[in-house]
XYZ file of C-alpha atoms in Angstrom:
661
model
C 21.960 -6.021 -7.676
C 22.092 -2.979 -9.977
C 18.364 -2.401 -9.493
C 18.844 -2.586 -5.758
C 21.664 -0.058 -5.885
C 19.549 2.259 -8.027
C 16.733 2.178 -5.450
C 19.186 3.032 -2.670
C 20.615 5.926 -4.664
C 17.113 7.317 -5.144
C 16.182 6.914 -1.462
C 19.307 8.696 -0.316
C 19.091 11.513 -2.847
C 18.917 14.123 -0.109
C 22.188 12.883 1.379
C 24.212 12.666 -1.795
C 22.687 15.434 -3.924
C 25.657 17.658 -3.193
C 28.006 15.192 -4.809
C 25.756 13.090 -7.048
C 26.395 15.325 -10.051
C 29.853 13.816 -10.144
C 28.464 10.765 -11.817
C 28.594 12.923 -14.958
C 32.355 12.979 -14.718
C 34.740 10.267 -13.955
C 38.129 10.128 -12.145
C 40.460 7.555 -10.738
C 43.551 6.619 -9.002
C 43.977 2.933 -8.287
C 46.816 3.338 -5.830
C 46.109 0.926 -3.004
C 45.733 2.316 0.513
C 49.212 2.616 1.904
C 50.389 2.360 5.459
C 52.258 4.833 7.550
C 55.497 2.898 6.925
C 55.360 3.744 3.205
C 54.910 7.413 4.070
C 57.747 7.284 6.598
C 60.124 5.763 4.051
C 59.194 8.376 1.440
C 59.492 11.218 3.968
C 62.974 10.007 4.918
C 64.075 9.901 1.265
C 62.576 13.348 0.672
C 64.335 14.788 3.728
C 67.702 13.432 2.606
C 67.244 14.613 -0.983
C 66.084 18.097 0.033
C 69.045 18.349 2.416
C 71.376 17.492 -0.463
C 69.610 20.077 -2.633
C 70.049 22.641 0.126
C 73.784 21.965 0.324
C 74.209 22.176 -3.450
C 72.128 25.363 -3.640
C 74.211 26.928 -0.891
C 77.425 26.013 -2.722
C 76.132 27.479 -6.015
C 75.034 30.731 -4.352
C 78.330 31.055 -2.474
C 80.310 30.819 -5.696
C 77.944 33.198 -7.467
C 78.632 35.751 -4.739
C 82.354 35.285 -5.351
C 81.787 35.892 -9.086
C 79.747 39.011 -8.333
C 82.502 40.345 -6.103
C 85.195 39.751 -8.718
C 83.393 40.739 -11.932
C 80.853 43.426 -10.969
C 81.067 47.029 -9.875
C 80.207 48.062 -6.359
C 76.599 48.785 -7.370
C 76.191 45.366 -9.044
C 76.721 46.238 -12.709
C 78.734 43.703 -14.799
C 82.221 44.724 -15.917
C 82.259 44.328 -19.755
C 86.013 43.793 -19.830
C 85.661 40.843 -17.442
C 82.820 39.011 -19.249
C 85.082 36.281 -20.678
C 86.665 35.594 -17.306
C 83.234 35.576 -15.674
C 81.997 33.006 -18.202
C 84.969 30.795 -17.350
C 84.131 31.144 -13.637
C 80.513 30.274 -14.340
C 81.672 27.250 -16.320
C 83.571 25.984 -13.298
C 80.342 25.829 -11.272
C 78.185 24.467 -14.109
C 78.654 20.912 -12.826
C 77.552 22.021 -9.395
C 74.507 23.784 -10.844
C 73.480 20.738 -12.866
C 73.906 18.534 -9.795
C 71.503 20.813 -7.962
C 68.973 20.705 -10.808
C 69.141 16.887 -10.931
C 68.857 16.487 -7.151
C 66.018 19.002 -6.882
C 64.192 17.204 -9.694
C 64.543 13.937 -7.800
C 63.129 15.632 -4.696
C 60.162 16.969 -6.685
C 59.460 13.445 -7.961
C 59.588 11.964 -4.441
C 57.268 14.678 -3.116
C 54.832 13.891 -5.921
C 54.977 10.173 -5.057
C 54.378 11.012 -1.384
C 51.298 13.016 -2.372
C 49.896 10.111 -4.381
C 50.518 7.681 -1.519
C 48.930 10.034 1.020
C 45.835 10.515 -1.131
C 45.398 6.731 -1.385
C 44.680 6.629 2.367
C 40.950 7.137 2.921
C 41.197 8.298 6.563
C 44.698 9.544 7.427
C 45.457 9.621 11.140
C 47.512 12.104 13.109
C 50.817 10.355 12.291
C 50.124 10.393 8.544
C 49.163 14.059 8.778
C 52.356 14.868 10.695
C 54.394 13.259 7.910
C 52.400 15.192 5.285
C 53.094 18.456 7.121
C 56.794 17.667 7.319
C 56.888 16.959 3.572
C 54.993 20.194 2.885
C 57.656 22.130 4.789
C 60.417 20.350 2.897
C 58.652 21.080 -0.396
C 58.327 24.773 0.465
C 62.028 24.888 1.345
C 62.914 23.162 -1.921
C 60.914 25.667 -3.980
C 62.710 28.467 -2.175
C 66.135 27.010 -3.027
C 65.122 26.539 -6.662
C 63.862 30.105 -6.857
C 67.100 31.537 -5.462
C 69.345 29.440 -7.718
C 67.258 30.196 -10.825
C 67.205 33.903 -10.002
C 70.913 34.450 -9.382
C 72.337 31.910 -11.832
C 69.990 33.231 -14.515
C 71.065 36.805 -13.795
C 74.726 35.827 -14.141
C 74.025 34.182 -17.503
C 72.096 37.206 -18.747
C 74.868 39.594 -17.709
C 77.937 37.561 -18.721
C 76.686 35.061 -21.306
C 76.624 31.261 -21.565
C 79.061 29.557 -19.162
C 82.269 28.363 -20.791
C 82.489 24.827 -19.461
C 85.761 22.887 -19.836
C 85.112 19.454 -21.338
C 86.517 17.669 -18.308
C 83.873 19.178 -16.051
C 80.868 18.468 -18.232
C 78.114 16.561 -16.456
C 77.200 13.267 -18.118
C 74.520 14.127 -20.676
C 71.599 11.884 -21.528
C 71.945 9.301 -24.239
C 72.140 10.851 -27.675
C 73.149 14.293 -26.365
C 76.775 14.014 -25.220
C 78.750 16.383 -27.471
C 82.267 14.988 -27.168
C 83.563 11.515 -28.113
C 85.468 9.252 -25.762
C 84.825 7.210 -22.636
C 83.328 8.848 -19.575
C 82.605 7.385 -16.130
C 80.650 9.586 -13.792
C 78.774 8.920 -10.582
C 79.011 8.747 -6.821
C 81.006 6.764 -4.287
C 79.861 6.740 -0.689
C 79.903 5.009 2.621
C 77.971 5.002 5.882
C 79.074 4.118 9.394
C 77.288 4.320 12.718
C 75.308 2.431 15.304
C 71.645 1.715 15.977
C 69.568 0.050 18.669
C 66.042 -1.235 19.300
C 64.983 -1.877 22.890
C 61.829 -2.821 24.794
C 63.163 -2.875 28.366
C 59.864 -3.862 30.022
C 58.787 -6.535 27.557
C 58.719 -10.226 28.486
C 61.202 -11.330 27.359
C 63.261 -8.135 27.276
C 64.183 -6.953 23.768
C 67.658 -5.427 23.494
C 69.177 -5.306 20.034
C 72.064 -3.133 18.947
C 74.412 -3.219 16.021
C 76.894 -1.196 14.082
C 75.680 0.333 10.831
C 78.116 -0.198 7.991
C 77.353 0.487 4.381
C 78.986 1.065 1.024
C 77.526 2.437 -2.187
C 78.869 2.970 -5.702
C 76.664 4.236 -8.496
C 77.396 5.825 -11.802
C 77.159 5.848 -15.563
C 79.718 4.600 -18.084
C 79.273 6.364 -21.430
C 81.424 4.834 -24.198
C 79.751 6.822 -26.974
C 77.466 9.741 -27.612
C 74.401 7.484 -27.860
C 75.032 4.741 -25.330
C 75.221 4.714 -21.535
C 75.686 1.888 -19.035
C 74.316 2.799 -15.558
C 75.508 0.658 -12.646
C 75.176 0.474 -8.879
C 76.405 -1.592 -5.952
C 75.410 -1.114 -2.321
C 75.327 -3.007 0.946
C 74.250 -1.959 4.425
C 73.834 -3.635 7.817
C 71.480 -1.972 10.306
C 68.668 -2.498 12.799
C 64.973 -2.043 12.057
C 63.373 -3.895 15.004
C 65.818 -6.665 14.142
C 69.262 -6.981 12.579
C 69.015 -6.916 8.811
C 71.278 -6.643 5.804
C 70.352 -4.953 2.527
C 72.224 -5.618 -0.718
C 71.660 -4.085 -4.139
C 73.516 -4.856 -7.357
C 72.479 -3.725 -10.798
C 73.537 -2.720 -14.278
C 71.782 -1.626 -17.420
C 72.045 -0.011 -20.810
C 70.414 3.052 -22.354
C 70.793 3.507 -26.093
C 69.482 6.265 -28.349
C 68.849 4.579 -31.691
C 68.069 8.007 -33.160
C 66.735 11.362 -32.020
C 63.271 9.909 -31.341
C 63.820 6.325 -30.239
C 65.361 5.220 -26.912
C 65.956 1.629 -25.792
C 66.631 0.541 -22.198
C 67.357 -2.689 -20.337
C 68.278 -3.412 -16.714
C 69.250 -6.415 -14.613
C 69.110 -5.920 -10.836
C 69.502 -8.010 -7.731
C 68.351 -6.939 -4.275
C 68.689 -9.037 -1.160
C 67.135 -8.820 2.283
C 68.899 -10.771 5.049
C 67.189 -11.280 8.404
C 70.031 -12.053 10.819
C 67.639 -13.410 13.505
C 65.233 -15.460 11.381
C 66.831 -16.677 8.179
C 63.571 -18.128 6.886
C 62.449 -14.539 6.232
C 65.495 -13.707 4.102
C 64.919 -13.397 0.380
C 66.491 -12.257 -2.858
C 64.890 -10.520 -5.834
C 66.127 -10.768 -9.408
C 64.590 -8.100 -11.649
C 64.853 -7.966 -15.413
C 63.374 -4.915 -17.105
C 63.309 -3.614 -20.662
C 61.620 -0.712 -22.366
C 61.390 1.386 -25.458
C 60.226 4.968 -25.925
C 59.401 6.805 -29.117
C 58.936 10.554 -28.686
C 58.094 13.333 -31.136
C 56.627 16.778 -30.625
C 53.096 15.421 -30.999
C 53.340 11.774 -29.966
C 54.911 9.686 -27.192
C 54.829 5.884 -27.243
C 56.180 3.805 -24.363
C 56.411 0.073 -23.795
C 57.864 -1.356 -20.579
C 58.308 -4.951 -19.452
C 59.346 -6.027 -15.949
C 59.986 -9.516 -14.598
C 60.622 -10.137 -10.870
C 61.585 -13.438 -9.285
C 61.693 -13.672 -5.477
C 63.377 -16.600 -3.746
C 63.245 -17.347 -0.008
C 66.042 -19.912 -0.047
C 65.013 -23.011 1.874
C 61.462 -21.662 2.362
C 60.554 -22.528 -1.223
C 56.789 -22.489 -0.645
C 56.954 -18.694 -0.324
C 58.703 -18.157 -3.678
C 56.883 -16.261 -6.407
C 57.425 -14.489 -9.720
C 55.658 -11.534 -11.332
C 55.446 -10.303 -14.904
C 54.234 -6.818 -15.781
C 53.658 -5.253 -19.206
C 52.761 -1.568 -19.582
C 52.169 0.055 -22.978
C 50.923 3.649 -23.140
C 50.552 6.493 -25.595
C 50.327 10.282 -25.196
C 49.258 12.440 -28.113
C 48.140 15.971 -28.783
C 44.411 16.506 -29.236
C 43.376 20.010 -30.206
C 44.865 22.300 -27.593
C 45.377 19.516 -25.074
C 46.672 15.972 -24.762
C 45.179 12.481 -24.548
C 46.906 9.655 -22.705
C 45.841 6.030 -22.722
C 47.507 2.889 -21.549
C 47.246 -0.569 -20.092
C 48.783 -2.493 -17.228
C 48.910 -6.292 -17.433
C 50.165 -7.992 -14.281
C 50.541 -11.691 -13.526
C 51.783 -13.226 -10.266
C 52.696 -16.927 -10.021
C 53.292 -18.473 -6.584
C 54.613 -21.837 -5.490
C 51.207 -22.150 -3.801
C 48.929 -21.888 -6.832
C 45.922 -20.680 -4.837
C 47.764 -17.383 -4.318
C 48.192 -16.708 -8.060
C 46.408 -13.651 -9.361
C 46.132 -11.532 -12.500
C 45.429 -7.858 -13.038
C 44.051 -6.040 -16.068
C 44.058 -2.225 -15.757
C 43.421 0.147 -18.685
C 43.325 3.925 -18.176
C 42.395 7.049 -20.106
C 43.252 10.693 -19.372
C 42.307 13.770 -21.350
C 43.967 17.071 -20.449
C 41.976 19.849 -22.096
C 45.094 22.046 -22.061
C 48.626 20.880 -21.130
C 48.923 20.904 -17.343
C 45.296 22.049 -17.029
C 41.923 20.482 -16.301
C 41.638 16.773 -17.027
C 39.164 13.919 -17.307
C 40.384 10.609 -15.859
C 38.964 7.106 -16.212
C 40.528 3.885 -14.960
C 39.348 0.298 -14.706
C 40.969 -2.511 -12.755
C 40.114 -6.208 -12.781
C 41.772 -8.638 -10.362
C 41.186 -12.389 -10.696
C 42.518 -15.537 -8.998
C 42.476 -18.150 -11.793
C 43.267 -21.165 -9.616
C 40.530 -20.551 -7.045
C 36.886 -21.277 -7.887
C 34.633 -18.310 -7.068
C 37.344 -16.491 -5.136
C 35.825 -13.820 -2.834
C 38.901 -11.681 -3.574
C 38.079 -11.339 -7.281
C 36.968 -7.759 -7.915
C 36.337 -5.123 -10.557
C 36.918 -1.421 -9.941
C 35.876 1.524 -12.032
C 37.011 4.974 -10.969
C 36.573 8.190 -12.809
C 36.419 11.930 -12.305
C 37.032 15.453 -13.449
C 39.908 17.545 -12.141
C 39.823 21.299 -12.724
C 43.150 23.116 -12.388
C 43.608 26.875 -12.123
C 46.755 28.871 -11.422
C 47.922 32.450 -11.219
C 50.671 34.618 -9.724
C 49.084 34.391 -6.261
C 48.667 30.616 -6.188
C 47.131 27.542 -7.734
C 44.225 25.214 -7.012
C 42.614 22.062 -8.303
C 39.236 20.549 -7.554
C 36.691 18.161 -8.930
C 34.226 15.339 -8.334
C 34.849 11.628 -8.711
C 32.971 8.361 -8.476
C 34.152 4.787 -7.830
C 32.348 1.472 -8.157
C 33.756 -1.675 -6.528
C 32.219 -4.995 -7.503
C 33.040 -8.414 -5.991
C 31.415 -11.077 -8.238
C 31.684 -13.842 -5.629
C 31.201 -11.697 -2.503
C 28.462 -9.282 -3.484
C 27.934 -8.131 0.103
C 31.138 -6.097 -0.327
C 29.942 -4.204 -3.436
C 29.769 -0.441 -3.017
C 29.613 2.916 -4.755
C 31.607 5.876 -3.527
C 30.987 9.476 -4.526
C 33.624 12.059 -3.739
C 34.866 15.593 -4.160
C 38.453 16.786 -3.704
C 40.052 20.218 -3.452
C 43.731 21.217 -3.226
C 44.973 24.801 -3.075
C 48.205 26.696 -2.578
C 48.799 30.430 -2.192
C 52.040 32.415 -2.332
C 53.130 35.762 -0.953
C 54.037 37.023 2.493
C 52.386 33.883 3.803
C 52.327 30.507 2.084
C 49.287 28.322 2.629
C 48.330 24.790 1.621
C 44.784 23.480 1.839
C 43.153 20.188 0.930
C 39.645 18.820 1.347
C 38.208 15.401 0.558
C 34.501 14.552 0.889
C 33.178 11.059 0.259
C 29.986 9.071 0.667
C 30.164 5.271 0.469
C 27.018 3.266 -0.221
C 27.004 -0.539 0.109
C 24.614 -2.784 -1.799
C 24.178 -5.191 1.128
C 22.094 -4.393 4.208
C 24.689 -6.055 6.452
C 27.149 -3.290 5.574
C 26.654 0.290 6.738
C 26.814 3.380 4.537
C 28.939 6.259 5.785
C 30.019 9.795 4.950
C 33.614 10.849 5.420
C 35.501 14.144 5.328
C 39.198 14.992 5.644
C 40.494 18.541 5.774
C 43.960 19.943 6.267
C 45.322 23.460 6.283
C 48.903 24.655 6.617
C 49.881 28.316 6.770
C 53.323 29.783 7.377
C 55.114 33.067 6.895
C 57.607 33.405 4.052
C 60.101 34.737 6.616
C 59.661 35.319 10.333
C 56.123 35.133 11.668
C 53.305 33.009 13.019
C 52.220 29.780 11.337
C 49.892 26.908 12.017
C 48.585 23.673 10.644
C 45.375 21.782 11.232
C 44.222 18.298 10.252
C 40.672 17.079 10.647
C 39.119 13.728 9.709
C 35.580 12.567 10.458
C 33.446 9.538 9.606
C 29.708 9.324 10.227
C 27.605 6.210 9.612
C 24.279 7.164 8.046
C 22.661 3.807 8.803
C 22.059 1.866 11.992
C 21.246 -1.761 12.673
C 17.719 -3.108 12.726
C 16.500 -2.678 16.306
C 13.822 -5.350 15.793
C 16.391 -7.950 14.841
C 17.052 -10.281 17.804
C 20.595 -10.789 16.462
C 21.110 -7.061 16.070
C 24.254 -6.871 18.140
C 26.048 -9.453 16.041
C 26.164 -6.812 13.295
C 26.459 -3.188 14.370
C 28.470 -0.458 12.717
C 31.738 0.910 14.047
C 31.668 4.118 16.123
C 31.447 7.512 14.448
C 34.909 9.114 14.660
C 36.454 12.563 14.801
C 40.251 12.931 14.546
C 41.650 16.425 15.163
C 45.240 17.709 15.210
C 46.521 21.278 15.477
C 50.048 22.659 15.641
C 50.982 26.286 16.221
C 54.418 27.817 15.795
C 56.406 31.000 15.611
C 59.222 31.062 13.067
C 62.340 33.218 13.203
C 64.145 33.129 9.859
C 67.546 34.357 8.686
C 69.089 36.207 11.595
C 72.876 36.003 11.303
C 73.965 32.387 11.358
C 70.445 31.336 12.328
C 68.711 30.090 9.215
C 65.421 29.097 10.819
C 63.928 28.503 14.253
C 60.364 27.356 14.874
C 58.715 26.455 18.169
C 55.219 26.109 19.574
C 52.534 23.821 21.021
C 50.586 20.981 19.455
C 47.267 19.534 20.555
C 44.415 17.389 19.316
C 42.489 14.214 19.948
C 40.542 11.302 18.557
C 36.950 10.808 19.665
C 34.518 7.910 19.225
C 30.717 8.033 19.404
C 29.335 4.502 19.566
C 25.604 5.071 19.136
C 24.752 1.365 19.075
C 26.938 -0.159 21.772
C 25.107 1.247 24.818
C 22.231 -1.193 24.366
C 24.501 -4.166 23.803
C 25.790 -4.594 27.346
C 24.357 -4.044 30.785
C 26.847 -1.590 32.276
C 27.131 2.055 33.193
C 29.562 3.100 30.435
C 28.286 5.829 28.123
C 29.822 4.859 24.806
C 28.378 7.928 23.077
C 29.759 10.796 25.153
C 32.300 9.014 27.364
C 33.790 6.333 25.132
C 36.793 4.612 26.791
C 38.749 4.875 23.544
C 38.622 8.687 23.426
C 42.065 10.264 23.418
C 43.369 13.804 23.776
C 46.951 14.775 23.053
C 49.199 17.702 23.787
C 52.850 18.549 23.405
C 55.499 20.880 22.041
C 57.683 20.974 18.954
C 60.817 22.865 17.969
C 63.113 23.110 14.951
C 66.359 25.019 14.479
C 68.827 25.282 11.570
C 72.150 27.065 11.926
C 74.622 27.913 9.168
C 77.878 27.597 11.094
C 79.965 28.351 7.973
C 78.972 28.821 4.310
C 79.568 25.076 3.833
C 78.439 23.668 7.196
C 74.838 23.541 8.411
C 73.509 22.063 11.642
C 69.860 21.257 12.274
C 67.847 19.874 15.165
C 64.203 18.852 15.623
C 62.383 17.922 18.806
C 58.813 16.812 19.403
C 57.309 15.713 22.696
C 53.683 14.627 23.029
C 51.473 12.764 25.440
C 48.290 10.876 24.550
C 45.738 10.607 27.364
C 42.853 8.086 27.384
C 40.783 10.105 29.821
C 37.683 7.857 29.856
C 39.528 4.576 30.259
C 39.308 2.667 33.533
C 41.930 3.202 34.737
C 43.021 6.249 32.737
C 46.192 5.834 30.674
C 48.958 7.981 29.246
C 51.433 7.339 26.472
C 54.334 9.769 26.088
C 56.359 9.946 22.873
C 59.634 11.779 22.344
C 61.324 12.254 18.966
C 64.660 14.006 18.522
C 66.814 14.389 15.413
C 70.167 16.112 14.942
C 71.648 16.623 11.469
C 74.809 18.095 10.055
C 75.759 18.770 6.424
C 79.267 19.745 5.411
C 80.449 20.356 1.871
C 84.213 19.938 1.753
C 84.404 20.924 -1.926
C 82.124 20.694 -4.984
C 82.618 16.925 -5.097
C 82.968 15.809 -1.476
C 80.051 15.867 1.006
C 79.803 14.742 4.626
C 76.456 14.179 6.369
C 75.706 13.350 10.002
C 72.414 12.171 11.475
C 71.338 11.138 14.974
C 67.781 10.008 15.797
C 66.044 9.045 19.013
C 62.492 7.740 19.394
C 61.117 6.753 22.795
C 57.667 5.863 24.108
C 56.605 5.521 27.745
C 53.285 4.187 29.028
C 52.170 4.636 32.639
C 50.228 1.335 32.380
C 51.168 -1.742 30.347
C 54.745 -0.515 30.183
C 55.823 -3.690 28.382
C 55.089 -1.745 25.198
C 57.727 0.910 26.048
C 60.142 1.400 23.190
C 63.565 2.977 22.702
C 65.012 3.335 19.210
C 68.174 5.184 18.290
C 70.434 5.522 15.285
C 73.619 7.502 14.731
C 75.076 7.531 11.228
C 77.671 9.412 9.217
C 77.711 9.477 5.410
C 80.464 10.413 3.019
C 79.772 10.990 -0.678
C 82.252 11.713 -3.428
C 81.125 12.698 -6.928
C 83.498 11.492 -9.638
C 83.780 12.354 -13.314
C 86.492 10.700 -15.412
C 86.975 11.215 -19.152
C 89.295 9.180 -21.346
């Protein structure tokens, strides 16, 4: 097979010469292709976390303005005689500032996870790109909040000195850092109440589900000593997601700093999913995890173990358990760092044929910290209880990532190569060469760009090689001004079926595709109580060119230039955020679009409306109220049984507590 692949590489040298040099460098990311639901869940978490960061940032800046008014001259100079009092005032908002830093850090992590999930999708569609654009806007907002807080809080510290924080208001430090003895319990208590519905009024039978949303959450950390912490959480929520479900989470753990370099952790968690309509789908997970970390200035060693056991109650044949072990090491090498590690994963099912094992080592060399890097990763998946399983596979991915940054922006780019091998289904073997670019610029306008080029080459003649490109560009003004975003994805098959084969039409390639999406908008920012307003049109389409189907059937349809699956879309979008008071913000988003299958017989339209209304109110530094109302509706002019109406109205209350004994 390797000889055959080599011949095909040589024959297609003209097609892949632009990216073939990447075989000199190796890069990988073994994240499996994720669906739009994963992106939606991450985008929702990011939106909530950024909204919390926004509220905390606003509270910090409001109190900093009060400090400036009280302890500075009219032209902004600090009053030396008031420095001590100013430090005390700064100390009283230190908890608030640390809450912002923690929440913003969580948002940064979620945005990073969203980026990894998005990149794992080979051909993102318009919905995935819409979610990516929304996350990009949230990320830009978050960076703006961080910049403002860092700027003004840092200036206050430079002018007045280190905040004088009363012990009772100290945030819970990490294990091994807490300066004062005694027992501390800190965390969050919250609740949610509301209603939700899921309806398909034209379906047969009619679907009409509605329910009240009720939830409770307690989470925190109990710190009995300077080196030991016991995190805990308890939550339960009833809601509707196509059906009535209940979600329960209960967990506790321990974090202990044995010394300045060694940390030990252990957790025991339970999470339950209850399907109120079909109890056979209900399940419970018991998770036991433990880890140790040894960190010095030049070396980091980590070892993590995780055991999950899922039980479906009476449906015992669906039960399974997983065991995962992950050791890794990071060390300095010259002016950079080297990281290496291993993932061992084992899944045991009640049905033994579903058992599988995974062996995944990785290696990463950063030439300078945070700079260019060489990545190599291997993954082997086997099914030990199935002879010659066609799902057994080996994957080798590798590549070079070059990173550059400066005051005007940052960018990263590099080639990569991947080889997928299926020992017992060799017709699925393939090589994929790729090149990726990501860039971001700052200034009066902020822009984000990404490009991914790939060429996939199969070893079997029954599979068809193809080239694929995805490009996205987002540009917006730092304040008021014009902005736009564009997403483009294309796939072109470089091979066709054998026209002399009498069974040709039993094996033809899929149509070539072009997916295009564009959104324009004008933004008005910071005018009185108006924080932001954006509005404009959106348009795009998805087009298919089936170069092999025309000969397959005797009809008059032109599948190349008039494919019945071709779709164009158009619509409008709007966003507005209003700061009603320094502690109360209201936001609203609306998007309306229609998708038109203009070559179908008969032609068809699908109209989608999405509306969201949010409200954030900070009662005091510890008490927060959030409101959210969502509506999603689809209408089809033909086959209306697919029409959908979803709505959810929820209110959250969160109280941050900090008790010292």
